Amino acid sequence: MNLMMALWLWPLLLTISLLIPATKKYTGSLITLGLIPAVLLWFAQLGLLAPVISPLDALYLPSFLLGLHLVWHELSFIWLSFSIIIWALVAWHSHWVKTDDISYPLFMKLSLAGSLGLVVAGDALSFYLFFSLMSLAAWGLVVHERTVHAERAANWYIMLAILGEILLFSGLLLRAAELGTTDLMVWLTTPSGAWGMALIALGMAVKLGVPLLHVWLPLAYTAAPIPASAILSGVMIKAGILGLWILLPSLAMPLSETVFMALAWLGGIAMLYGVVMGLTQTDPKTVLSYSSISQMGWLIWGLSWVWQTPDPRIWVLWVALFAWHHALVKSALFIGLGWYKFATTMTLRYVALAGLVLLALVLAGAPLTAGAWLKYGMKLSSEMEAVVATLPLWWLSIASGATLLLMMHFIRRLLKQPWSLGLPGAQFKWSKAWNDAGAFSAWLLVLGIIMLWPLLLLAGGFTQAISTHNLAWQTLAPVNLAYEQMLQQAWPPLVLALMIALAWRIRINRQFELPAGDVLVVYEWLGERLTQHVAQTGRRVLAVLPAKPVTKVWVWLKHPTMHDIIHTSKTVSWLGYLLAWLTLLITLLLVISWPLI
């Protein structure tokens, strides 16, 4: 079978193994097994498996659904690279998540299949199916702890996820009807009506956590188990950027200068919004979630100027590298947070703290780090191409300094966390888990990759694999030559951030705190008012209806066991099974239709 087909089909088939209850103990092993086709495809694309395996760049199955397209495009290599690393890291750390039922391994496997399928999706329907599978399965990860906080986070997550899916599906229908095809390689070069593209953009904005649509993100990241938070922040949120690139006419964007400027400023606002709101939080996981909102602002701004260049296919390399960088750093921060909070020895705790400080500096773009090189590279590239609609350099400098300020706040809140070893209700079975040298070594290995990966890129080792057209190096070379200039420009915003942090500490003696989700309190207040209005209207309607049948239905709906039925672990598991069997049904249809292809 073609590796691009096995990439997502194999993890789906592995869900059948969960019919054996004992397999719930081997979540990490199942994730590792599910990554085998992905690793083979990665090596094959580097040419290291020739002539044993020579991967195809495209696969078309016209008899399956509306015609299944699998394509290896300009973003596939980088997306597959960080997906493999993060999923492998999470596999090491998923052995010890509490699994009273099989919901956690089940939703993990479904999320894995969806996130890998997105990498090679080449038609609108397959992209939507993979995206939906990944998004809906993530709900089971958010609600996993079954606490009040987890249920609230899961409710908001699923409501906004479904809203995003509806917007996305509507936009895909409009684009497909106007263009007469679902082939995304055609969509990349062909504009369509404004409504279709706007709906797709809004659907992706929900996934990216754009301000005002971001309320699910702080709740979900905080409520989910630490490995699930690493997946949500490292892999799943990047689906929004991938969707914006591949579902819109990225190679022939028909937008006006005003719209490009609006997109750039939307990214700029997100850069600072995430920082300002993150500074009002006390939970380190919540602080990291707001940091993701800020960093997604950099990616949105990156796309806004890449779309204006003469050849976006080349310059999108910067956006892809920033996505790779953020994915690795943020997932390592979440896993490192677990090592720090639940370490079994003080030595392990200090090593984890040192690693977290290092990761925070990399994310903030401290000099001589990959973060500084990337941010300066994006700034310089936008100036080199004479892009008109972009953010001023001073705004980007403030955003860089603000990120460092937020990371210092993260470390400060981290130091105030109690040592949770032995405390009841911890998310992991810490007494055994955090003595695992293999798991800790895996985290340290990812930390090393984060520090050293620019050296591989600067040496040109992976340039050919990264870029379909082998032209990406020309976007990197000018930045390499100007690296000394970058070092001179990187210090002012960082020094400013340190001064602000010191002034904050001296003048403000207590933490100003907002609830996670910030504007969510406004949404909930509006929801309560709307519910009261609907209830009043409903009572008026019920007054003119036959009393007995209506009373029976009303009593049934208000029965106290209804809440328990909805939120029991069995219900969650059955919802997961429903997703699994639906995807396996699609797989069966694929097998049946294969001889007809």
XYZ file of C-alpha atoms in Angstrom:
597
model
C 0.000 0.000 0.000
C 1.185 3.529 -0.724
C 2.834 5.170 2.292
C 0.628 8.264 2.007
C -2.401 5.984 2.368
C -0.885 4.039 5.269
C 0.039 7.306 6.993
C -3.502 7.764 8.346
C -5.084 4.369 7.632
C -2.727 2.386 9.852
C -3.449 4.398 13.050
C -7.166 3.989 12.363
C -6.850 0.234 12.029
C -4.938 0.092 15.307
C -8.056 1.321 17.126
C -9.492 -2.168 16.631
C -6.912 -3.440 19.121
C -8.659 -1.398 21.820
C -11.513 -3.907 21.755
C -9.195 -5.882 24.042
C -9.467 -4.040 27.397
C -5.898 -4.871 28.437
C -4.485 -2.715 25.632
C -5.474 0.462 27.482
C -2.234 0.045 29.451
C -0.186 0.398 26.279
C -1.261 3.803 24.991
C 2.302 4.927 24.335
C 3.154 1.728 22.500
C 0.071 2.051 20.285
C 0.983 5.634 19.404
C 4.523 4.523 18.558
C 3.222 1.720 16.332
C 0.870 4.182 14.645
C 3.853 6.340 13.666
C 5.637 3.617 11.673
C 4.261 4.629 8.217
C 4.947 8.292 9.005
C 8.586 7.573 9.844
C 9.022 5.443 6.710
C 7.489 8.177 4.573
C 9.777 10.773 6.156
C 12.901 8.744 5.416
C 11.647 7.941 1.919
C 11.185 11.638 1.143
C 14.798 12.192 2.161
C 15.787 9.485 -0.304
C 17.252 7.279 2.416
C 15.097 4.238 1.551
C 15.705 4.149 -2.189
C 15.375 1.866 -4.070
C 13.361 -0.099 -1.489
C 10.688 2.611 -1.238
C 10.239 5.423 -3.728
C 7.343 7.587 -2.510
C 4.784 9.029 -4.855
C 4.161 12.759 -4.858
C 0.441 12.239 -5.493
C -2.188 9.516 -5.334
C -5.668 9.746 -6.870
C -8.489 7.293 -6.181
C -11.428 8.460 -8.325
C -13.848 5.749 -7.157
C -13.605 6.628 -3.454
C -16.139 9.207 -2.223
C -15.818 12.258 -4.507
C -12.328 11.228 -5.554
C -9.587 10.906 -2.948
C -6.471 13.009 -3.582
C -3.341 12.527 -1.499
C -0.582 15.019 -2.328
C 2.944 15.742 -1.113
C 3.107 19.539 -1.246
C 5.487 22.271 -0.108
C 4.420 22.143 3.570
C 4.133 18.367 3.940
C 7.742 17.645 4.948
C 7.923 20.186 7.772
C 4.435 19.335 9.079
C 5.205 15.624 9.051
C 8.578 16.242 10.735
C 7.261 18.048 13.808
C 4.212 15.765 13.989
C 6.441 12.679 14.251
C 8.686 14.234 16.903
C 5.825 15.510 19.071
C 3.702 12.376 18.817
C 6.754 10.262 19.678
C 7.475 12.507 22.685
C 3.865 12.223 23.813
C 3.996 8.436 23.357
C 6.778 8.278 25.962
C 4.678 10.282 28.414
C 1.245 8.715 27.834
C 1.955 5.439 29.634
C 1.045 6.952 32.971
C -2.077 8.954 32.280
C -4.911 7.577 34.359
C -6.950 5.241 32.142
C -9.917 3.890 34.057
C -11.455 3.183 30.654
C -10.145 3.088 27.102
C -11.261 6.608 26.166
C -7.782 8.159 26.428
C -5.956 5.719 24.087
C -8.960 5.679 21.752
C -9.138 9.447 21.348
C -5.349 9.644 21.100
C -5.317 7.185 18.180
C -8.147 8.991 16.401
C -6.401 12.338 16.864
C -3.177 10.816 15.535
C -4.892 9.538 12.384
C -6.576 12.886 11.721
C -3.469 15.010 12.305
C -1.327 12.820 10.020
C -3.986 12.673 7.308
C -4.021 16.472 7.096
C -0.364 16.435 6.026
C -1.142 14.788 2.672
C -4.799 15.729 2.119
C -5.155 16.863 -1.494
C -8.905 17.301 -1.885
C -11.426 19.350 0.067
C -13.492 16.425 1.355
C -10.556 14.408 2.692
C -9.119 17.525 4.362
C -12.468 18.180 6.028
C -12.811 14.566 7.202
C -9.294 14.482 8.660
C -9.776 17.901 10.249
C -13.102 16.857 11.809
C -11.681 13.573 13.065
C -8.784 15.359 14.745
C -10.934 18.148 16.231
C -13.787 15.986 17.539
C -11.441 13.360 18.969
C -9.584 16.090 20.866
C -12.780 16.703 22.843
C -12.281 13.318 24.508
C -8.793 14.388 25.571
C -10.016 17.667 27.060
C -12.793 16.016 29.100
C -10.569 13.122 30.195
C -10.178 14.125 33.866
C -14.009 14.385 34.304
C -13.641 17.286 36.725
C -15.993 20.269 36.749
C -13.295 22.351 35.093
C -12.684 19.673 32.454
C -16.400 19.404 31.652
C -16.730 23.181 31.287
C -13.622 23.307 29.085
C -14.875 20.403 26.968
C -18.302 21.999 26.534
C -16.812 25.241 25.238
C -14.297 23.364 23.127
C -16.902 21.245 21.369
C -19.274 24.189 20.833
C -16.604 26.277 19.134
C -15.171 23.252 17.305
C -18.590 22.530 15.787
C -18.998 26.218 14.944
C -15.649 26.109 13.160
C -16.619 22.909 11.338
C -19.892 24.435 10.127
C -18.125 27.559 8.872
C -15.427 25.476 7.205
C -17.881 23.060 5.573
C -19.998 25.917 4.248
C -16.937 27.607 2.769
C -15.733 24.359 1.192
C -19.131 23.806 -0.432
C -19.105 27.293 -1.914
C -15.545 26.967 -3.197
C -16.191 23.521 -4.672
C -19.407 24.655 -6.386
C -17.750 27.735 -7.897
C -14.573 25.974 -9.060
C -16.212 22.709 -10.123
C -13.530 20.569 -8.426
C -12.370 19.500 -4.964
C -8.706 19.242 -6.000
C -6.773 21.471 -3.591
C -3.861 21.862 -5.988
C -6.314 23.626 -8.300
C -7.689 25.635 -5.380
C -4.182 26.919 -4.576
C -4.012 28.774 -7.890
C -7.669 29.646 -8.493
C -9.596 32.387 -6.634
C -13.332 32.118 -6.060
C -16.106 34.167 -4.478
C -15.411 36.196 -1.352
C -18.039 34.431 0.769
C -16.505 30.978 0.369
C -13.006 32.175 1.200
C -14.261 34.244 4.150
C -16.097 31.265 5.667
C -13.020 29.063 5.329
C -10.890 31.749 6.966
C -13.353 32.078 9.863
C -13.430 28.311 10.354
C -9.644 28.236 10.553
C -9.628 31.298 12.841
C -11.520 29.276 15.471
C -8.841 26.575 15.380
C -6.056 29.192 15.567
C -7.567 30.863 18.634
C -7.889 34.314 17.073
C -8.886 36.884 19.754
C -12.620 36.727 20.624
C -12.732 33.185 19.174
C -9.978 31.995 21.489
C -12.008 31.261 24.638
C -11.811 27.467 24.243
C -8.026 27.452 24.118
C -7.015 28.491 27.679
C -9.680 26.228 29.165
C -8.795 23.201 27.028
C -5.022 23.441 27.451
C -5.382 23.747 31.213
C -7.943 20.946 31.656
C -6.338 18.317 29.412
C -3.668 15.902 30.717
C -0.167 17.214 30.079
C 0.590 14.949 27.062
C -2.744 15.944 25.502
C -1.930 19.628 26.073
C 1.363 19.055 24.241
C -0.544 17.639 21.260
C -3.171 20.396 21.298
C -0.558 23.152 21.352
C 2.113 21.473 19.251
C 0.200 19.774 16.434
C -3.517 20.478 16.355
C -3.500 24.272 16.503
C -1.169 24.306 13.458
C -3.971 22.754 11.383
C -5.420 26.261 11.146
C -2.328 27.571 9.344
C -2.159 24.520 7.074
C -5.852 24.967 6.254
C -5.464 28.659 5.434
C -2.626 27.853 3.055
C -4.056 24.869 1.221
C -7.782 25.728 1.136
C -7.369 29.316 -0.074
C -5.820 30.503 -3.373
C -2.466 31.086 -1.679
C -0.560 31.237 -4.977
C -2.939 33.790 -6.497
C -4.489 35.635 -3.561
C -6.957 38.214 -4.958
C -7.206 40.373 -1.819
C -6.777 44.129 -1.808
C -4.045 45.979 0.042
C -6.600 47.017 2.675
C -7.539 43.401 3.420
C -3.883 42.357 3.590
C -3.237 45.186 6.045
C -6.239 44.104 8.134
C -4.875 40.530 8.278
C -1.440 41.804 9.273
C -2.906 43.874 12.102
C -5.104 40.959 13.185
C -1.900 38.992 13.674
C -0.268 41.974 15.387
C -3.161 42.358 17.824
C -3.058 38.638 18.612
C 0.683 38.940 19.383
C 0.002 41.403 22.201
C -3.465 40.203 23.238
C -2.111 36.794 24.196
C 0.662 38.410 26.235
C -1.554 40.915 28.074
C -4.134 38.284 29.014
C -1.447 35.744 29.860
C 0.061 38.149 32.390
C -3.229 38.044 34.327
C -3.063 34.256 34.838
C -1.576 32.298 37.736
C -1.655 28.709 36.409
C 1.499 27.991 34.344
C -0.478 25.850 31.879
C -2.903 28.717 31.307
C -0.002 31.130 30.791
C 1.381 28.785 28.115
C -2.019 28.645 26.434
C -2.156 32.428 26.086
C 1.386 32.319 24.743
C 0.066 30.114 21.917
C -2.475 32.806 21.013
C 0.364 35.315 20.818
C 2.581 33.061 18.680
C -0.271 32.265 16.293
C -0.401 36.017 15.692
C 3.127 35.778 14.247
C 1.984 33.054 11.852
C -1.075 35.021 10.737
C 1.117 38.053 10.085
C 3.559 35.811 8.225
C 0.861 34.549 5.866
C -0.397 38.102 5.295
C 2.922 39.209 3.765
C 3.776 35.873 2.113
C 0.538 36.083 0.108
C 1.705 39.428 -1.286
C 5.044 38.150 -2.648
C 5.513 37.253 -6.339
C 6.112 33.580 -5.490
C 4.421 32.647 -2.183
C 5.378 28.988 -2.645
C 8.994 29.925 -1.860
C 8.478 32.493 0.908
C 5.974 30.352 2.828
C 9.056 28.446 4.007
C 9.430 31.071 6.752
C 5.890 30.458 8.006
C 6.461 26.697 7.922
C 9.712 26.975 9.865
C 8.058 29.201 12.471
C 5.257 26.611 12.817
C 7.900 23.869 13.256
C 9.731 25.969 15.845
C 6.642 26.806 17.893
C 5.339 23.236 17.718
C 8.523 21.760 19.180
C 9.067 24.461 21.802
C 5.500 24.574 23.074
C 5.094 20.792 23.318
C 8.455 20.573 25.145
C 7.320 23.312 27.549
C 4.172 21.385 28.486
C 6.045 18.107 28.975
C 8.776 19.914 30.908
C 6.114 21.447 33.128
C 5.074 17.933 34.096
C 8.654 16.960 34.883
C 9.079 20.035 37.066
C 5.817 19.744 39.001
C 5.936 16.003 39.593
C 9.655 15.194 39.696
C 10.652 12.450 42.117
C 13.963 14.042 43.139
C 15.232 17.573 43.634
C 17.975 16.982 41.055
C 15.390 16.069 38.437
C 13.347 19.090 39.427
C 16.305 21.476 38.987
C 17.243 19.966 35.622
C 13.649 20.349 34.442
C 13.607 23.963 35.632
C 16.832 24.709 33.731
C 15.329 23.186 30.599
C 12.137 25.219 30.981
C 14.102 28.462 31.379
C 16.053 27.621 28.237
C 12.854 26.853 26.309
C 11.268 30.088 27.513
C 14.239 32.070 26.205
C 14.072 30.288 22.848
C 10.353 31.017 22.518
C 10.935 34.657 23.425
C 13.571 35.015 20.709
C 16.605 35.610 22.908
C 19.840 36.282 20.952
C 21.686 33.262 19.540
C 18.519 31.129 19.606
C 16.356 29.722 16.830
C 13.533 32.024 17.913
C 15.642 35.132 17.282
C 16.848 33.827 13.922
C 13.285 33.055 12.775
C 11.712 36.308 13.888
C 14.456 38.375 12.347
C 14.292 36.271 9.195
C 10.598 36.949 8.798
C 11.075 40.671 9.409
C 13.945 40.948 6.924
C 12.191 38.828 4.290
C 9.073 40.983 4.369
C 11.270 44.067 3.889
C 13.312 42.455 1.084
C 10.208 41.728 -0.959
C 8.980 45.309 -0.547
C 5.662 44.122 0.846
C 3.384 47.130 1.264
C 0.767 45.827 3.699
C 2.689 44.621 6.748
C 3.411 45.588 10.332
C 6.001 48.248 11.216
C 9.260 47.031 12.670
C 8.649 48.775 15.992
C 5.448 46.782 16.536
C 7.246 43.496 15.890
C 10.018 44.549 18.291
C 7.460 45.303 21.003
C 5.819 41.925 20.365
C 9.194 40.175 20.766
C 9.851 41.936 24.052
C 6.308 41.189 25.239
C 6.839 37.473 24.638
C 9.906 37.540 26.894
C 7.858 39.363 29.534
C 5.220 36.629 29.382
C 7.847 33.888 29.610
C 9.370 35.528 32.700
C 5.883 35.565 34.195
C 5.564 31.864 33.333
C 8.805 31.020 35.168
C 7.749 33.152 38.136
C 4.400 31.358 38.410
C 6.165 28.043 37.939
C 8.392 28.668 40.946
C 5.301 29.282 43.072
C 3.829 25.851 42.245
C 3.859 23.271 45.048
C 5.784 20.043 44.599
C 2.958 17.616 43.841
C 4.744 14.327 44.517
C 2.445 12.125 46.519
C -0.541 14.440 46.368
C -3.840 12.665 45.626
C -5.558 13.314 42.327
C -2.402 13.970 40.291
C -2.786 13.491 36.556
C -0.022 10.874 36.347
C 1.080 7.902 38.440
C 4.164 9.876 39.383
C 5.774 7.432 41.781
C 6.832 5.215 38.873
C 6.479 7.391 35.796
C 8.981 10.107 36.514
C 11.760 7.700 37.360
C 11.695 6.544 33.736
C 15.065 7.469 32.253
C 13.830 6.815 28.727
C 11.002 9.332 28.981
C 13.264 12.003 30.473
C 15.906 11.309 27.822
C 13.269 11.755 25.124
C 12.403 15.188 26.502
C 16.093 16.145 26.685
C 16.560 14.942 23.096
C 13.759 17.199 21.879
C 15.311 20.031 23.870
C 18.583 19.403 22.014
C 16.803 19.400 18.637
C 15.203 22.739 19.480
C 18.592 24.273 20.218
C 20.475 22.809 17.237
C 18.015 22.465 14.341
C 18.941 25.825 12.697
C 22.482 24.507 12.232
C 21.159 21.676 10.056
C 19.099 24.105 8.036
C 21.894 26.634 7.646
C 24.109 23.829 6.382
C 21.540 23.140 3.663
C 21.046 19.524 4.729
C 17.267 19.466 4.564
C 16.606 22.257 2.090
C 15.864 19.923 -0.801
C 13.407 17.862 1.227
C 11.688 20.933 2.669
C 10.992 22.655 -0.628
C 9.190 20.903 -3.459
C 10.871 23.214 -5.958
C 14.325 23.322 -4.312
C 14.266 27.131 -4.326
C 13.785 27.775 -0.626
C 17.467 28.334 0.091
C 17.394 31.696 -1.638
C 15.063 32.970 1.102
C 17.469 31.875 3.849
C 20.844 33.006 2.511
C 20.299 36.793 2.908
C 19.206 36.260 6.494
C 22.305 34.237 7.281
C 24.485 37.077 5.997
C 22.611 39.605 8.134
C 22.680 37.571 11.349
C 25.172 39.927 13.006
C 22.816 42.832 12.369
C 20.016 40.801 13.969
C 22.052 40.363 17.158
C 22.369 44.121 17.431
C 18.629 44.639 16.943
C 17.510 41.840 19.276
C 18.794 43.347 22.511
C 16.629 46.521 22.841
C 13.208 44.799 23.077
C 14.599 42.182 25.446
C 16.193 44.783 27.720
C 12.901 46.708 27.668
C 11.032 43.564 28.700
C 13.420 43.027 31.616
C 12.936 46.628 32.763
C 9.149 46.278 32.619
C 9.293 43.002 34.533
C 11.452 44.604 37.239
C 9.144 47.616 37.514
C 6.138 45.286 37.662
C 7.709 43.349 40.525
C 8.640 46.493 42.498
C 5.433 48.468 42.070
C 2.838 45.709 42.025
C 2.887 43.414 45.034
C -0.069 41.231 44.121
C -1.069 39.350 41.011
C -3.873 40.909 38.983
C -5.909 37.911 37.854
C -8.599 37.337 35.258
C -10.423 34.027 34.803
C -9.135 31.776 32.036
C -10.940 32.607 28.818
C -11.185 36.320 29.822
C -14.110 37.467 27.565
C -15.737 34.099 28.211
C -17.445 35.609 31.267
C -19.198 38.056 28.926
C -20.275 35.225 26.626
C -21.613 33.223 29.561
C -23.531 36.252 30.880
C -25.071 36.795 27.458
C -25.874 33.081 27.309
C -27.673 33.243 30.657
C -29.718 36.244 29.532
C -30.591 34.498 26.287
C -31.547 31.346 28.170
C -33.842 33.326 30.467
C -35.471 34.973 27.466
C -35.963 31.621 25.726
C -37.365 30.101 28.930
C -39.899 32.926 29.269
C -40.902 32.527 25.646
C -41.113 28.762 26.112
C -43.438 29.115 29.108
C -45.745 31.282 27.041
C -45.765 28.672 24.276
C -46.316 25.814 26.734
C -49.288 27.639 28.200
C -51.289 27.133 24.998
C -50.226 23.483 24.424
C -51.785 20.315 25.879
C -50.514 20.122 29.443
C -49.947 16.404 30.029
C -47.570 15.452 27.139
C -45.577 18.664 27.523
C -45.226 18.129 31.284
C -43.873 14.600 30.760
C -41.267 15.773 28.265
C -40.266 18.699 30.482
C -39.868 16.461 33.552
C -37.764 13.993 31.527
C -35.442 16.697 30.257
C -34.973 18.182 33.747
C -34.331 14.795 35.390
C -31.121 14.986 37.463
C -29.759 11.791 35.926
C -29.625 13.377 32.464
C -26.441 15.267 33.384
C -24.875 12.068 34.717
C -25.828 10.180 31.554
C -24.217 12.794 29.341
C -20.974 13.005 31.306
C -20.314 9.394 32.346
C -17.146 7.715 31.169
C -19.182 5.112 29.284
C -20.876 7.837 27.261
C -17.527 9.394 26.408
C -16.171 5.997 25.386
C -19.179 5.252 23.201
C -18.816 8.602 21.467
C -15.219 7.690 20.778
C -16.284 4.310 19.441
C -18.812 6.037 17.183
C -16.038 8.160 15.682
C -13.816 5.100 15.310
C -16.461 2.961 13.623
C -17.465 5.767 11.266
C -13.864 6.124 10.148
C -13.482 2.367 9.830
C -16.669 2.292 7.728
C -15.062 4.797 5.377
C -11.994 2.542 5.340
C -14.185 -0.439 4.388
C -15.677 1.572 1.533
C -12.148 2.342 0.408
C -11.208 -1.353 0.419
C -14.360 -2.265 -1.513
C -13.774 0.414 -4.112
C -10.056 -0.374 -4.515
C -10.540 -3.020 -7.296
C -12.567 -0.445 -9.251
C -9.734 2.085 -9.286
